[in-house]
């Protein structure tokens, strides 16, 4: 597979020495002209990021196949158009399954692994563990509870419980996206995504309001007046992630063979530009560390909090995905304000996975998906406590740093410039 020129430029010795050194060129250029990426990143704002997440939580957990999910889709579309992203569309697909067969208080909670302290004299990795583990590899260290809350009465907020009361029904689904058209290469495109649906009878503030808000904030900034990119950028808010990545799978199935085809011929329009990379954002806020021997996770963010950038190490595009991941790490080094980034090769269970054999694909997260999230590092995952009020400004700032990382990397890869 040909490596996109934008990725090659990231790894060129000149760019590594000059472009990523953090030095600003001297001369008479304005700060915006000398480093438009820094200017764009400076337009991200913590309070605005929080406000966008809060706006998403007005629709509860946004479970797919419900009126609240459809209302959230309408709201997202209106927001994108309000940002100036006029090239906004919807994609349709069908989902004929049921996420919950019924909703009432008699439904038993999903199985959850027991939390067991290690026997005296044994190392943490030798401690007995429960069996309800998605990851087939043995968990390392202590683990906390994981599972999906399926009981509405576990939500103590009666207003929120009522909002989330409608069950999902099979049928047609929609997901919304908008596209920033590249000025010189409209036929090439980076995809920035997050899933807008959630479950667990909370507000899905972290999973995945936090990622959806990042995509929306980047759409706002990159579609502002005076911002131009050489290559196209598509901002996609997936639906039905929680039922098995159905929205992103449908996108790949419907569109992978349409890449780079000019329609109509000679028009200069490309409904599906050729994919250069796919970047997913899924659970961005909570990095409080490993559970203790009692299975309890700290209420405070850990000192080692970071932005996890993962790629599929066993995917067909692993080499290209790794290059993309390191490009994002370098962008974090230069442009993120508070938290570093770490690169790993165990991307799983998120909407970048359907793309990973076709194009460079990565995901940004609060923790490693398999090693951390899957072993109980976030006790609010798919729980009624995944609400806006659960998270602190330190948590929200971690999400903002992920936004800074993606915005900086994409601005460079897509060739962003600013005009007065």
Short mmCIF file of C-alpha atoms in Angstrom, two decimals:
data_model
loop_
_atom_site.label_atom_id
_atom_site.label_comp_id
_atom_site.label_asym_id
_atom_site.label_seq_id
_atom_site.Cartn_x
_atom_site.Cartn_y
_atom_site.Cartn_z
CA UNK A 1 0.00 0.00 0.00
CA UNK A 2 1.29 3.48 -0.85
CA UNK A 3 2.13 5.52 2.22
CA UNK A 4 0.33 8.89 2.08
CA UNK A 5 2.70 11.76 1.45
CA UNK A 6 1.37 13.42 4.58
CA UNK A 7 2.61 10.52 6.70
CA UNK A 8 5.96 10.47 4.97
CA UNK A 9 6.38 14.14 5.69
CA UNK A 10 5.79 13.48 9.36
CA UNK A 11 8.76 11.13 9.52
CA UNK A 12 11.14 13.18 7.38
CA UNK A 13 14.36 14.17 9.18
CA UNK A 14 13.83 17.84 8.32
CA UNK A 15 10.36 17.92 9.85
CA UNK A 16 11.47 16.01 12.92
CA UNK A 17 14.32 18.44 13.51
CA UNK A 18 12.56 21.67 12.52
CA UNK A 19 8.81 21.13 12.49
CA UNK A 20 8.56 19.16 15.74
CA UNK A 21 11.34 20.85 17.69
CA UNK A 22 8.97 23.37 19.20
CA UNK A 23 10.95 26.28 17.76
CA UNK A 24 9.06 29.05 15.99
CA UNK A 25 10.67 30.34 12.78
CA UNK A 26 12.09 33.82 13.02
CA UNK A 27 11.29 36.68 10.67
CA UNK A 28 8.42 39.01 10.00
CA UNK A 29 5.72 36.34 9.81
CA UNK A 30 2.78 36.66 12.16
CA UNK A 31 2.40 33.96 14.85
CA UNK A 32 -0.56 32.52 12.94
CA UNK A 33 1.43 32.27 9.71
CA UNK A 34 4.51 30.83 11.42
CA UNK A 35 2.59 28.18 13.37
CA UNK A 36 -1.09 27.93 12.42
CA UNK A 37 -1.32 24.62 14.30
CA UNK A 38 -0.62 26.29 17.62
CA UNK A 39 -3.19 28.95 16.85
CA UNK A 40 -5.82 26.31 16.06
CA UNK A 41 -5.03 24.33 19.21
CA UNK A 42 -5.34 27.50 21.28
CA UNK A 43 -8.97 27.75 20.13
CA UNK A 44 -9.87 24.68 22.17
CA UNK A 45 -11.38 25.67 25.49
CA UNK A 46 -12.09 23.56 28.57
CA UNK A 47 -15.42 25.19 29.39
CA UNK A 48 -16.63 24.91 25.82
CA UNK A 49 -15.62 21.23 25.73
CA UNK A 50 -17.56 20.64 28.96
CA UNK A 51 -20.57 22.50 27.57
CA UNK A 52 -20.64 20.27 24.49
CA UNK A 53 -20.56 17.15 26.67
CA UNK A 54 -23.30 18.62 28.85
CA UNK A 55 -25.39 19.27 25.75
CA UNK A 56 -25.16 15.61 24.79
CA UNK A 57 -26.22 14.47 28.26
CA UNK A 58 -29.61 16.17 27.89
CA UNK A 59 -30.57 13.09 25.85
CA UNK A 60 -29.69 10.61 28.60
CA UNK A 61 -27.75 7.54 27.57
CA UNK A 62 -28.71 8.00 23.88
CA UNK A 63 -29.40 4.29 23.47
CA UNK A 64 -29.69 3.34 19.81
CA UNK A 65 -33.17 2.64 18.44
CA UNK A 66 -34.91 5.17 20.70
CA UNK A 67 -36.41 8.63 20.38
CA UNK A 68 -33.67 10.06 22.61
CA UNK A 69 -31.05 8.71 20.22
CA UNK A 70 -32.82 10.25 17.24
CA UNK A 71 -33.18 13.57 19.07
CA UNK A 72 -29.45 13.54 19.86
CA UNK A 73 -28.67 12.91 16.19
CA UNK A 74 -30.81 15.90 15.22
CA UNK A 75 -29.05 18.06 17.81
CA UNK A 76 -25.58 17.01 16.65
CA UNK A 77 -26.48 17.76 13.03
CA UNK A 78 -27.79 21.21 13.95
CA UNK A 79 -24.65 21.97 15.93
CA UNK A 80 -22.37 20.92 13.05
CA UNK A 81 -24.27 23.13 10.62
CA UNK A 82 -24.09 25.97 13.13
CA UNK A 83 -20.30 25.61 13.18
CA UNK A 84 -20.23 26.29 9.44
CA UNK A 85 -19.86 22.66 8.37
CA UNK A 86 -22.44 23.00 5.63
CA UNK A 87 -21.44 19.74 3.88
CA UNK A 88 -23.42 17.72 6.44
CA UNK A 89 -25.12 14.42 5.61
CA UNK A 90 -26.70 11.36 7.14
CA UNK A 91 -26.00 7.74 6.39
CA UNK A 92 -28.63 5.02 6.80
CA UNK A 93 -28.32 1.38 7.76
CA UNK A 94 -30.56 -1.23 9.38
CA UNK A 95 -30.19 -2.86 12.77
CA UNK A 96 -32.66 -5.68 13.36
CA UNK A 97 -31.46 -6.85 16.75
CA UNK A 98 -32.39 -5.77 20.27
CA UNK A 99 -29.93 -4.35 22.75
CA UNK A 100 -32.25 -5.18 25.64
CA UNK A 101 -35.10 -7.62 25.13
CA UNK A 102 -37.12 -5.73 27.73
CA UNK A 103 -36.62 -3.08 30.37
CA UNK A 104 -37.98 -3.61 33.81
CA UNK A 105 -36.68 -4.03 37.33
CA UNK A 106 -36.90 -7.81 37.16
CA UNK A 107 -34.02 -7.99 34.67
CA UNK A 108 -30.98 -9.36 36.43
CA UNK A 109 -27.70 -7.43 36.13
CA UNK A 110 -25.04 -8.75 33.78
CA UNK A 111 -22.51 -11.13 35.36
CA UNK A 112 -19.61 -9.35 36.97
CA UNK A 113 -16.31 -10.87 38.05
CA UNK A 114 -15.60 -11.24 41.70
CA UNK A 115 -13.05 -8.88 43.23
CA UNK A 116 -10.61 -10.91 45.25
CA UNK A 117 -7.51 -9.75 47.10
CA UNK A 118 -4.40 -11.91 46.60
CA UNK A 119 -3.67 -14.61 49.12
CA UNK A 120 -1.02 -13.66 51.66
CA UNK A 121 2.46 -13.98 50.21
CA UNK A 122 1.35 -14.01 46.57
CA UNK A 123 2.03 -11.40 43.92
CA UNK A 124 -0.94 -9.40 42.61
CA UNK A 125 -0.75 -11.18 39.24
CA UNK A 126 -1.21 -14.51 41.04
CA UNK A 127 -4.50 -13.50 42.66
CA UNK A 128 -7.66 -15.48 41.79
CA UNK A 129 -9.91 -13.72 39.29
CA UNK A 130 -13.49 -13.84 38.14
CA UNK A 131 -14.61 -15.39 34.89
CA UNK A 132 -16.61 -12.61 33.25
CA UNK A 133 -13.65 -11.21 31.34
CA UNK A 134 -13.86 -10.18 27.66
CA UNK A 135 -10.12 -10.25 27.19
CA UNK A 136 -8.95 -13.88 26.68
CA UNK A 137 -5.54 -13.01 28.11
CA UNK A 138 -5.14 -13.32 31.88
CA UNK A 139 -5.63 -10.06 33.74
CA UNK A 140 -2.53 -8.64 35.37
CA UNK A 141 -2.54 -7.14 38.84
CA UNK A 142 -5.72 -6.33 40.74
CA UNK A 143 -8.99 -6.05 38.88
CA UNK A 144 -12.27 -4.32 39.57
CA UNK A 145 -15.81 -5.06 38.57
CA UNK A 146 -16.88 -4.78 34.95
CA UNK A 147 -20.19 -5.33 33.23
CA UNK A 148 -23.21 -3.55 31.81
CA UNK A 149 -26.01 -2.24 33.98
CA UNK A 150 -29.35 -3.35 32.52
CA UNK A 151 -31.53 -2.31 35.45
CA UNK A 152 -33.26 1.08 35.19
CA UNK A 153 -33.94 1.10 38.94
CA UNK A 154 -30.18 1.23 39.54
CA UNK A 155 -30.41 4.86 38.40
CA UNK A 156 -31.31 6.84 41.52
CA UNK A 157 -32.12 10.03 39.59
CA UNK A 158 -35.80 9.54 38.80
CA UNK A 159 -35.83 12.19 36.06
CA UNK A 160 -32.94 10.54 34.28
CA UNK A 161 -34.50 7.12 34.80
CA UNK A 162 -37.66 8.31 33.08
CA UNK A 163 -35.69 9.88 30.23
CA UNK A 164 -33.93 6.56 29.63
CA UNK A 165 -37.10 4.50 29.96
CA UNK A 166 -37.97 3.90 26.31
CA UNK A 167 -36.57 0.55 25.09
CA UNK A 168 -34.76 0.15 21.78
CA UNK A 169 -36.64 -1.23 18.78
CA UNK A 170 -35.26 -2.85 15.61
CA UNK A 171 -35.32 -0.89 12.38
CA UNK A 172 -33.54 1.76 10.32
CA UNK A 173 -30.72 3.74 11.88
CA UNK A 174 -29.00 6.99 10.98
CA UNK A 175 -25.63 8.51 11.75
CA UNK A 176 -24.52 12.02 10.90
CA UNK A 177 -21.25 13.33 9.51
CA UNK A 178 -19.86 16.51 8.00
CA UNK A 179 -16.90 17.02 5.67
CA UNK A 180 -14.29 19.74 5.42
CA UNK A 181 -13.42 19.72 1.70
CA UNK A 182 -9.71 19.86 0.93
CA UNK A 183 -8.66 22.85 -1.13
CA UNK A 184 -6.00 21.06 -3.20
CA UNK A 185 -6.67 17.37 -2.60
CA UNK A 186 -10.43 16.93 -2.16
CA UNK A 187 -10.01 13.33 -3.32
CA UNK A 188 -8.10 12.37 -0.12
CA UNK A 189 -9.53 12.30 3.38
CA UNK A 190 -8.85 11.71 7.06
CA UNK A 191 -11.80 10.42 9.12
CA UNK A 192 -12.23 11.61 12.72
CA UNK A 193 -14.86 9.66 14.65
CA UNK A 194 -16.59 8.91 17.93
CA UNK A 195 -19.81 7.07 18.81
CA UNK A 196 -22.77 9.07 20.04
CA UNK A 197 -24.83 6.16 21.41
CA UNK A 198 -24.42 4.79 24.92
CA UNK A 199 -26.13 2.58 27.46
CA UNK A 200 -26.21 1.72 31.13
CA UNK A 201 -29.03 4.08 32.19
CA UNK A 202 -26.73 7.02 32.89
CA UNK A 203 -25.92 9.99 30.65
CA UNK A 204 -23.10 8.32 28.67
CA UNK A 205 -21.05 11.41 29.52
CA UNK A 206 -17.73 9.60 29.22
CA UNK A 207 -18.73 6.67 26.99
CA UNK A 208 -18.90 8.36 24.65
CA UNK A 209 -20.05 11.92 25.13
CA UNK A 210 -16.42 12.77 25.83
CA UNK A 211 -15.30 11.48 22.43
CA UNK A 212 -18.30 12.87 20.55
CA UNK A 213 -17.58 16.32 22.01
CA UNK A 214 -13.98 16.12 20.78
CA UNK A 215 -15.13 15.40 17.22
CA UNK A 216 -17.67 18.21 17.37
CA UNK A 217 -15.17 20.70 18.78
CA UNK A 218 -12.64 19.84 16.08
CA UNK A 219 -15.35 20.26 13.45
CA UNK A 220 -16.13 23.69 14.88
CA UNK A 221 -12.52 24.85 14.81
CA UNK A 222 -11.54 23.43 11.43
CA UNK A 223 -14.69 24.76 9.74
CA UNK A 224 -14.27 28.28 11.11
CA UNK A 225 -13.80 31.17 8.67
CA UNK A 226 -10.20 31.55 7.52
CA UNK A 227 -9.25 27.89 8.06
CA UNK A 228 -8.23 25.93 4.98
CA UNK A 229 -6.89 22.40 4.61
CA UNK A 230 -5.17 20.81 1.64
CA UNK A 231 -6.89 17.46 2.22
CA UNK A 232 -10.45 16.69 3.22
CA UNK A 233 -11.45 15.81 6.78
CA UNK A 234 -14.66 13.97 7.66
CA UNK A 235 -16.15 14.21 11.15
CA UNK A 236 -18.37 11.17 11.85
CA UNK A 237 -20.58 10.47 14.87
CA UNK A 238 -21.22 6.74 14.74
CA UNK A 239 -24.42 5.10 15.91
CA UNK A 240 -24.82 1.55 17.26
CA UNK A 241 -21.28 1.19 18.54
CA UNK A 242 -22.58 -0.43 21.70
CA UNK A 243 -24.36 -3.17 19.73
CA UNK A 244 -21.20 -4.34 17.96
CA UNK A 245 -19.75 -1.41 15.97
CA UNK A 246 -22.69 -1.70 13.57
CA UNK A 247 -22.59 1.90 12.36
CA UNK A 248 -18.90 1.95 11.50
CA UNK A 249 -19.10 -1.54 10.00
CA UNK A 250 -21.96 -0.40 7.77
CA UNK A 251 -19.92 2.62 6.71
CA UNK A 252 -16.97 0.44 5.68
CA UNK A 253 -19.20 -2.06 3.88
CA UNK A 254 -21.10 0.63 1.97
CA UNK A 255 -18.21 2.93 1.10
CA UNK A 256 -14.84 1.20 0.94
CA UNK A 257 -15.22 0.50 -2.79
CA UNK A 258 -16.33 4.06 -3.57
CA UNK A 259 -13.10 5.74 -2.45
CA UNK A 260 -11.64 8.38 -4.73
CA UNK A 261 -14.34 8.13 -7.40
CA UNK A 262 -15.25 11.51 -8.87
CA UNK A 263 -19.03 11.91 -9.14
CA UNK A 264 -20.14 13.16 -11.55
CA UNK A 265 -17.06 12.75 -13.70
CA UNK A 266 -15.23 16.04 -14.20
CA UNK A 267 -17.07 17.75 -11.34
CA UNK A 268 -14.16 17.79 -8.91
CA UNK A 269 -16.48 16.28 -6.30
CA UNK A 270 -15.65 13.09 -4.43
CA UNK A 271 -18.53 11.77 -2.28
CA UNK A 272 -16.11 9.28 -0.67
CA UNK A 273 -12.54 10.60 -0.86
CA UNK A 274 -9.73 8.06 -0.57
CA UNK A 275 -9.07 7.21 3.07
CA UNK A 276 -5.70 8.28 4.44
CA UNK A 277 -6.37 7.47 8.07
CA UNK A 278 -9.15 6.86 10.60
CA UNK A 279 -8.94 8.26 14.13
CA UNK A 280 -11.46 7.18 16.78
CA UNK A 281 -12.14 8.75 20.21
CA UNK A 282 -13.80 6.55 22.82
CA UNK A 283 -13.89 7.24 26.58
CA UNK A 284 -11.55 10.16 27.17
CA UNK A 285 -11.94 11.33 30.78
CA UNK A 286 -11.22 8.81 33.53
CA UNK A 287 -7.63 7.80 34.32
CA UNK A 288 -7.65 7.07 38.03
CA UNK A 289 -5.44 4.02 38.01
CA UNK A 290 -5.69 0.34 38.86
CA UNK A 291 -8.20 -0.88 41.45
CA UNK A 292 -6.77 -1.62 44.86
CA UNK A 293 -6.82 -5.04 46.55
CA UNK A 294 -10.42 -4.30 47.57
CA UNK A 295 -11.41 -3.63 43.94
CA UNK A 296 -11.97 0.06 44.62
CA UNK A 297 -10.68 2.71 42.20
CA UNK A 298 -9.38 6.04 43.50
CA UNK A 299 -11.69 9.05 43.26
CA UNK A 300 -8.70 11.14 42.16
CA UNK A 301 -7.00 11.17 38.81
CA UNK A 302 -3.66 9.37 38.98
CA UNK A 303 -0.39 11.29 38.68
CA UNK A 304 0.57 9.18 35.65
CA UNK A 305 -2.59 10.04 33.69
CA UNK A 306 -2.00 10.07 29.94
CA UNK A 307 -3.71 9.88 26.56
CA UNK A 308 -3.56 6.35 25.20
CA UNK A 309 -3.08 6.07 21.43
CA UNK A 310 -3.63 2.51 20.21
CA UNK A 311 -3.42 0.68 16.90
CA UNK A 312 -4.22 -2.90 15.91
CA UNK A 313 -0.92 -4.74 16.09
CA UNK A 314 -2.33 -7.76 14.25
CA UNK A 315 -4.17 -5.79 11.56
CA UNK A 316 -3.24 -5.78 7.89
CA UNK A 317 -2.32 -2.10 8.10
CA UNK A 318 -0.41 -2.38 11.39
CA UNK A 319 2.77 -0.77 10.03
CA UNK A 320 0.92 2.24 8.61
CA UNK A 321 -1.25 2.50 11.72
CA UNK A 322 1.83 2.54 13.92
CA UNK A 323 3.28 5.41 11.89
CA UNK A 324 0.06 7.32 12.36
CA UNK A 325 0.05 6.62 16.11
CA UNK A 326 3.61 7.93 16.51
CA UNK A 327 2.71 11.01 14.48
CA UNK A 328 -0.02 11.70 17.03
CA UNK A 329 2.40 11.12 19.90
CA UNK A 330 4.79 13.68 18.42
CA UNK A 331 1.91 16.14 18.05
CA UNK A 332 1.05 15.59 21.71
CA UNK A 333 4.68 16.22 22.69
CA UNK A 334 4.63 19.63 21.07
CA UNK A 335 1.08 20.91 21.43
CA UNK A 336 -0.74 19.27 24.38
CA UNK A 337 -0.72 21.37 27.52
CA UNK A 338 -0.97 18.98 30.45
CA UNK A 339 -0.82 15.25 29.73
CA UNK A 340 1.59 13.09 27.73
CA UNK A 341 0.57 10.37 25.29
CA UNK A 342 1.48 6.69 25.19
CA UNK A 343 1.39 4.45 22.11
CA UNK A 344 0.21 0.82 22.27
CA UNK A 345 -0.65 -1.92 19.80
CA UNK A 346 -3.81 -3.43 21.33
CA UNK A 347 -6.61 -1.37 19.82
CA UNK A 348 -9.90 -3.21 20.24
CA UNK A 349 -13.66 -2.88 20.66
CA UNK A 350 -14.17 0.52 19.09
CA UNK A 351 -15.16 2.02 15.75
CA UNK A 352 -11.65 2.18 14.30
CA UNK A 353 -11.54 -1.64 14.22
CA UNK A 354 -13.66 -2.07 11.03
CA UNK A 355 -11.18 0.19 9.20
CA UNK A 356 -7.96 -1.37 10.46
CA UNK A 357 -7.42 -3.77 7.53
CA UNK A 358 -8.09 -1.10 4.90
CA UNK A 359 -6.29 2.02 6.12
CA UNK A 360 -4.12 3.32 8.94
CA UNK A 361 -6.46 3.33 11.97
CA UNK A 362 -5.91 4.38 15.58
CA UNK A 363 -8.00 5.12 18.65
CA UNK A 364 -7.48 7.62 21.44
CA UNK A 365 -8.68 6.64 24.92
CA UNK A 366 -8.38 7.38 28.60
CA UNK A 367 -6.79 3.95 29.23
CA UNK A 368 -5.69 0.90 27.29
CA UNK A 369 -8.86 -0.89 26.20
CA UNK A 370 -7.88 -4.48 26.96
CA UNK A 371 -5.34 -4.11 29.74
CA UNK A 372 -7.09 -1.37 31.71
CA UNK A 373 -10.72 -0.64 30.83
CA UNK A 374 -11.51 -4.33 30.46
CA UNK A 375 -10.17 -5.08 33.93
CA UNK A 376 -12.10 -2.49 35.89
CA UNK A 377 -10.05 0.68 35.83
CA UNK A 378 -13.24 2.68 35.21
CA UNK A 379 -16.07 1.70 37.58
CA UNK A 380 -18.48 4.02 35.71
CA UNK A 381 -18.16 2.16 32.40
CA UNK A 382 -21.72 1.26 31.24
CA UNK A 383 -23.08 2.18 34.66
CA UNK A 384 -25.71 4.65 35.96
CA UNK A 385 -22.83 6.72 37.39
CA UNK A 386 -21.58 7.68 33.90
CA UNK A 387 -23.07 11.15 34.31
CA UNK A 388 -21.58 14.61 33.87
CA UNK A 389 -21.45 15.30 37.62
CA UNK A 390 -19.22 12.27 38.25
CA UNK A 391 -16.20 13.84 36.55
CA UNK A 392 -13.88 16.59 37.75
CA UNK A 393 -12.16 19.35 35.84
CA UNK A 394 -8.98 17.26 35.95
CA UNK A 395 -10.90 14.50 34.15
CA UNK A 396 -12.32 16.89 31.57
CA UNK A 397 -8.87 18.37 31.00
CA UNK A 398 -7.56 14.92 30.08
CA UNK A 399 -10.20 14.79 27.35
CA UNK A 400 -9.25 18.30 26.24
CA UNK A 401 -5.63 17.17 25.89
CA UNK A 402 -6.76 14.33 23.63
CA UNK A 403 -8.56 16.96 21.54
CA UNK A 404 -5.36 19.03 21.41
CA UNK A 405 -3.43 15.95 20.29
CA UNK A 406 -5.81 15.10 17.46
CA UNK A 407 -6.28 18.68 16.32
CA UNK A 408 -2.53 19.27 16.16
CA UNK A 409 -1.82 16.04 14.31
CA UNK A 410 -4.66 16.39 11.80
CA UNK A 411 -3.88 20.06 11.16
CA UNK A 412 -0.37 19.02 10.12
CA UNK A 413 -1.38 15.89 8.19
CA UNK A 414 -4.19 17.62 6.31
CA UNK A 415 -2.16 20.75 5.66
CA UNK A 416 -4.12 23.37 7.61
CA UNK A 417 -3.44 27.04 6.98
CA UNK A 418 -4.99 30.27 8.24
CA UNK A 419 -5.93 33.37 6.32
CA UNK A 420 -6.77 36.77 7.84
#
